[in-house]
PDB file of C-alpha atoms in Angstrom:
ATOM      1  CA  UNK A   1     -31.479 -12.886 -20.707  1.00  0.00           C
ATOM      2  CA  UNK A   2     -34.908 -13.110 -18.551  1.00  0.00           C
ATOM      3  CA  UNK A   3     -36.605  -9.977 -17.921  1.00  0.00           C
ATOM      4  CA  UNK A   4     -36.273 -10.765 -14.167  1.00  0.00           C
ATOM      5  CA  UNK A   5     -32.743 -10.999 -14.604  1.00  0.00           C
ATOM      6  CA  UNK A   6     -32.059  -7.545 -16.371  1.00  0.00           C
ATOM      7  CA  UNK A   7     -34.436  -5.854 -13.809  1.00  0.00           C
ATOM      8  CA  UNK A   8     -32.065  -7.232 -10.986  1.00  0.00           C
ATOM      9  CA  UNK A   9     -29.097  -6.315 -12.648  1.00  0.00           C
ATOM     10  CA  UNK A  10     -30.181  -2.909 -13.676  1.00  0.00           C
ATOM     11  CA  UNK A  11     -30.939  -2.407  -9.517  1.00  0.00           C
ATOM     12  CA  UNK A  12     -27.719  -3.779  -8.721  1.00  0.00           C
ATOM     13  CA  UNK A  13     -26.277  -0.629 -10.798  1.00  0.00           C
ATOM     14  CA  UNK A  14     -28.573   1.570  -9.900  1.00  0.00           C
ATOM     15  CA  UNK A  15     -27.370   0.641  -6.487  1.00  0.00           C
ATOM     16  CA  UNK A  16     -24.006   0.788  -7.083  1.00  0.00           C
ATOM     17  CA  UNK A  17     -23.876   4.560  -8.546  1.00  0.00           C
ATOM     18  CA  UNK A  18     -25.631   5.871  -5.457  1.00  0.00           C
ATOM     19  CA  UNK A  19     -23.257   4.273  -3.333  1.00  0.00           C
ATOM     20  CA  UNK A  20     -20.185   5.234  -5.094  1.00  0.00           C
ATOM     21  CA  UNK A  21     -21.512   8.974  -5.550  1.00  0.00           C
ATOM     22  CA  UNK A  22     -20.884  11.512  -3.241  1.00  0.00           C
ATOM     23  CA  UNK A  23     -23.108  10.826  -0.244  1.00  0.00           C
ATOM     24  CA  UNK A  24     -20.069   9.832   1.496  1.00  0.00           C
ATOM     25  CA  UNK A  25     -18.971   9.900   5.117  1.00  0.00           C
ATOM     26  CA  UNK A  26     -18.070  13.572   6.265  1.00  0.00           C
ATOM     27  CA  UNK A  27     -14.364  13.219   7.682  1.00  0.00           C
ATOM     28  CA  UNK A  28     -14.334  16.745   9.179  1.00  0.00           C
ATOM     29  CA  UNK A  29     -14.270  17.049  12.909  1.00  0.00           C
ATOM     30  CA  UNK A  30     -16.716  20.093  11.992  1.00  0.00           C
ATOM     31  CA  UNK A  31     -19.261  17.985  11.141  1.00  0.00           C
ATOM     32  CA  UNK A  32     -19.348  15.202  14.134  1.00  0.00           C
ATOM     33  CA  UNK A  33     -20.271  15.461  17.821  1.00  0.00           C
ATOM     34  CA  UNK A  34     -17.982  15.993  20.450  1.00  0.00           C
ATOM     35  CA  UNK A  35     -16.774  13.007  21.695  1.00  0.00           C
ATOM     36  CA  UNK A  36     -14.278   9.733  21.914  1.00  0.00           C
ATOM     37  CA  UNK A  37     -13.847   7.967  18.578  1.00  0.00           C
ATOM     38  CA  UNK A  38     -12.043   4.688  17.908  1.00  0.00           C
ATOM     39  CA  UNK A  39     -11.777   2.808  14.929  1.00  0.00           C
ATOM     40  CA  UNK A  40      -9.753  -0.144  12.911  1.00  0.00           C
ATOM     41  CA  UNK A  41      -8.666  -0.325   9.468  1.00  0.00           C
ATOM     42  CA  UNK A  42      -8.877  -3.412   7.514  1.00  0.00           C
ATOM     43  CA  UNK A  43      -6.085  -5.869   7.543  1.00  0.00           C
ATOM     44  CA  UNK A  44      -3.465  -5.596   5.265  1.00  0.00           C
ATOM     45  CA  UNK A  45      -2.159  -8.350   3.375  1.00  0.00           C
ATOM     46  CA  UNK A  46      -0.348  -9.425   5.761  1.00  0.00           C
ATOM     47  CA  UNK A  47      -2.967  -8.999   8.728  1.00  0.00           C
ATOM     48  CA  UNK A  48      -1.520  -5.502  10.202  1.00  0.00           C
ATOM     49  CA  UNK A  49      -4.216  -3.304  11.464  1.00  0.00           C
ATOM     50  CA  UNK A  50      -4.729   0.308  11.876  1.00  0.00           C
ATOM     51  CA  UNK A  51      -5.827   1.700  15.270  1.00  0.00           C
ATOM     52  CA  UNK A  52      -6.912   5.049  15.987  1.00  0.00           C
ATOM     53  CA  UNK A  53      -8.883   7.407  18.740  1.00  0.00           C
ATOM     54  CA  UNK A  54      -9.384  10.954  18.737  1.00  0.00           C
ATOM     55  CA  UNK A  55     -11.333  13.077  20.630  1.00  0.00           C
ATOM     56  CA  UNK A  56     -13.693  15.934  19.194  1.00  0.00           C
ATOM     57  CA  UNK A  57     -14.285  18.869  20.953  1.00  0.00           C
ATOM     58  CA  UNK A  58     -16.032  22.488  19.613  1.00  0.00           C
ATOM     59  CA  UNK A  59     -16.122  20.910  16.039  1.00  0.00           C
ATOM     60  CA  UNK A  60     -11.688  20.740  16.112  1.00  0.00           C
ATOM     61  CA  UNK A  61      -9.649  16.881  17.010  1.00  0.00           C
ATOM     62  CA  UNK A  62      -7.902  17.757  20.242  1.00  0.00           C
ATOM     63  CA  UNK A  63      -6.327  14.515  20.920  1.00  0.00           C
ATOM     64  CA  UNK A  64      -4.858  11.343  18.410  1.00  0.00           C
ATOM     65  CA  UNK A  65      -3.722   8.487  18.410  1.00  0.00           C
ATOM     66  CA  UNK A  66      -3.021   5.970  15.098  1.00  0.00           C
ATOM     67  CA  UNK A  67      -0.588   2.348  15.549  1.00  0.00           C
ATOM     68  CA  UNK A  68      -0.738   0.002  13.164  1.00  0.00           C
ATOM     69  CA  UNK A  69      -0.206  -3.607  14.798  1.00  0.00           C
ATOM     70  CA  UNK A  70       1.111  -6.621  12.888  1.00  0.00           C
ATOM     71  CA  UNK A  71      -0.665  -9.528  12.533  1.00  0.00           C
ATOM     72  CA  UNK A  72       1.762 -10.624  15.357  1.00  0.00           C
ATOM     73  CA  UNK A  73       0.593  -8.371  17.469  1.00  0.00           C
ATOM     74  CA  UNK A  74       3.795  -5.996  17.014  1.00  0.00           C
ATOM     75  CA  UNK A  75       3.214  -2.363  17.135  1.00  0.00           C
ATOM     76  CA  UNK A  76       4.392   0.052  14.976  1.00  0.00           C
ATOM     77  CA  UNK A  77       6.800   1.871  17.533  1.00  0.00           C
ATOM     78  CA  UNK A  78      10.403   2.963  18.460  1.00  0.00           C
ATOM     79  CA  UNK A  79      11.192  -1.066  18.125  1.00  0.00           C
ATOM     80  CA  UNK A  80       9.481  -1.885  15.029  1.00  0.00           C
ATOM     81  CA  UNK A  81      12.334  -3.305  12.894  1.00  0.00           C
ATOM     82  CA  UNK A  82      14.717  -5.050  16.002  1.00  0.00           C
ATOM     83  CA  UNK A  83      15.335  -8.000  16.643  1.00  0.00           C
ATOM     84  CA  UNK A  84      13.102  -8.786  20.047  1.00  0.00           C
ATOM     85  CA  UNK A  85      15.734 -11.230  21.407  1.00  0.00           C
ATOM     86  CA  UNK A  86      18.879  -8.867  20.176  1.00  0.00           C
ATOM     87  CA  UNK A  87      16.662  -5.959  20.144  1.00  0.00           C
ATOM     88  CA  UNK A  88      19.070  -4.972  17.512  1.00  0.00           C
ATOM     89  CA  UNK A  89      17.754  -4.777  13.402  1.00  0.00           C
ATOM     90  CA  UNK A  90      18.009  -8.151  12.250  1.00  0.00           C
ATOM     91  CA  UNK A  91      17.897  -5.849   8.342  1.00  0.00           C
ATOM     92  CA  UNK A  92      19.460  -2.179   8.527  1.00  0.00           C
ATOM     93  CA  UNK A  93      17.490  -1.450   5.253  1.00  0.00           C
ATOM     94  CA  UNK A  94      14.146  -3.195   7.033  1.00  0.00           C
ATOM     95  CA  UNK A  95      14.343  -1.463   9.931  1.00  0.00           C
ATOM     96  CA  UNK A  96      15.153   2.080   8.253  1.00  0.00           C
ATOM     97  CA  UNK A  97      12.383   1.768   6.661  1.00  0.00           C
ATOM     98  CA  UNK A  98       9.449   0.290   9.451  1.00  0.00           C
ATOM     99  CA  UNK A  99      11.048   3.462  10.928  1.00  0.00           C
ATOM    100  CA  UNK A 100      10.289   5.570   8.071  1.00  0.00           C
ATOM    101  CA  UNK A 101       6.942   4.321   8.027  1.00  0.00           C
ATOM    102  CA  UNK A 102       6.301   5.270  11.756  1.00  0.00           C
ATOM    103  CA  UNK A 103       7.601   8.618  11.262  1.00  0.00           C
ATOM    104  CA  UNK A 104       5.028   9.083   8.888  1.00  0.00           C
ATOM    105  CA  UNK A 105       1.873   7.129  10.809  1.00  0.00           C
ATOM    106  CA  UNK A 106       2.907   9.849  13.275  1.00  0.00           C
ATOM    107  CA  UNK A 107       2.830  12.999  10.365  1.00  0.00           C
ATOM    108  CA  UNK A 108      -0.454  11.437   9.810  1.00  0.00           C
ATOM    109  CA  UNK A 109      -1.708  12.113  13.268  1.00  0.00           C
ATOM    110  CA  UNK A 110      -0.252  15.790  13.111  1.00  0.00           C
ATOM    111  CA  UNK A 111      -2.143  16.410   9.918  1.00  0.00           C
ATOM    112  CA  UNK A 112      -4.943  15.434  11.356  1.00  0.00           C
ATOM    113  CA  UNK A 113      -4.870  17.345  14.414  1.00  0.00           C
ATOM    114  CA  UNK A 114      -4.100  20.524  12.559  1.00  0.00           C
ATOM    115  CA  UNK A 115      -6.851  20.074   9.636  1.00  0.00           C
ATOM    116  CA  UNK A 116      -9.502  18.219  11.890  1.00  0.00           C
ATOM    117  CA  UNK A 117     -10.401  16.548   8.858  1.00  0.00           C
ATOM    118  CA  UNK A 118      -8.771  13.443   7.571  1.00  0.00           C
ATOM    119  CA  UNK A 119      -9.349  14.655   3.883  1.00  0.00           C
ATOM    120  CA  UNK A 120      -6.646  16.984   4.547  1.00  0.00           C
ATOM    121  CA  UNK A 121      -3.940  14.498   5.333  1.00  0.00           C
ATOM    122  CA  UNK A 122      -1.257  13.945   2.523  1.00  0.00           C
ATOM    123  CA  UNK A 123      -0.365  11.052   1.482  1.00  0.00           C
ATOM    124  CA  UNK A 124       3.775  10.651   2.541  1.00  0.00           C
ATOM    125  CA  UNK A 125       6.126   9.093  -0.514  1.00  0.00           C
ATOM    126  CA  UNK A 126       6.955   5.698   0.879  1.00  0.00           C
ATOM    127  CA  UNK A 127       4.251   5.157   3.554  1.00  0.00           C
ATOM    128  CA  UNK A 128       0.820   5.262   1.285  1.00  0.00           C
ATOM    129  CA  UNK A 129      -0.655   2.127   2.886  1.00  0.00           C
ATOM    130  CA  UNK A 130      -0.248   3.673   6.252  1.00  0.00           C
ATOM    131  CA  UNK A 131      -2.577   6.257   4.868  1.00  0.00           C
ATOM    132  CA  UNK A 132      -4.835   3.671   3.632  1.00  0.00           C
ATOM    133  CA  UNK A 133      -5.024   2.370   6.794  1.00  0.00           C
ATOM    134  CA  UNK A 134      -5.330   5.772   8.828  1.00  0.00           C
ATOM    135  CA  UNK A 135      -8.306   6.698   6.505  1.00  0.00           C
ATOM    136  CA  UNK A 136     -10.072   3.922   6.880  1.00  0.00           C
ATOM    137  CA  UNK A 137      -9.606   3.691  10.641  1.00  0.00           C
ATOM    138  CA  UNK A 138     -10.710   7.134  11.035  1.00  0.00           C
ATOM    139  CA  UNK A 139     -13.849   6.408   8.397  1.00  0.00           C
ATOM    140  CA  UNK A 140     -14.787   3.405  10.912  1.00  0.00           C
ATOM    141  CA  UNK A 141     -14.504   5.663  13.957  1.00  0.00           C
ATOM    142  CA  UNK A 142     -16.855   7.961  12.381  1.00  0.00           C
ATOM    143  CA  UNK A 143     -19.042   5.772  11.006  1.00  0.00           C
ATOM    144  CA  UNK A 144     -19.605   4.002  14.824  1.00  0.00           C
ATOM    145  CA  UNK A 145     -19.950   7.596  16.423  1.00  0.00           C
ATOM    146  CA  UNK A 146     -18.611   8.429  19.934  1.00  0.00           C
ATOM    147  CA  UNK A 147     -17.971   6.218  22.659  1.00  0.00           C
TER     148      UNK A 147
END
């Protein structure tokens, strides 16, 4: 291997174990000014994105708001799971659990609002890429600042 070449890839590391320390994003509301946040997850495999704003005021969230949105453009609500012609579920066991799922994107929110710091929001048995997409949405609203 060419000197050149281990210097790079000795940088590339060196790179690597500063950015995967600890200097990470704070996700306290503590720590951020007041403000309007809004954010997006990545898409999932299947192109559903995450979607929140909160609002920061005196260091504590005071307002939230998460949906995730399928690819389709279908949000996560009350009819996530129905048929939209029948508006019926097309799958009892599908829809039971989209439903599940927004129960949870909504526990998510409460967490939130009570911790004011996404850090502190558990992870819910059966809805763990919600949370993946919650933190990340709420890492991109923090990372863009307020509105």
């Amino acid at each position: 291997m060419s000197r050149a070449r281990t210097r790079l890839l000795a940088l590339v590391g060196a790179v690597g174990v500063v950015a995967l320390s600890g200097c990470g994003l704070s996700m306290s509301a503590a720590d951020h000014p007041d403000g309007v946040y809004r954010g997006e997850s990545t898409p999932d495999d299947a192109g559903a994105v995450g979607t929140v704003e909160f609002t920061i005021a005196d260091g504590v969230i005071t307002e939230a708001r998460f949906v995730i949105t399928d690819a389709d453009g279908t949000p996560h609500d009350e009819n996530y799971g129905l048929s939209k012609a029948t508006g019926e579920p097309v799958d009892k066991a599908f829809y039971q659990r989209a439903q599940a799922a927004v129960a949870a994107e909504q526990q998510y929110v409460a967490q939130f609002k009570e911790a004011s710091d996404a850090d502190e929001v558990d992870i819910i048995a059966g809805a763990s890429l919600s949370h993946r997409q919650f933190v990340e949405a709420v890492t991109d609203a923090l990372s863009r600042g307020a509105a």
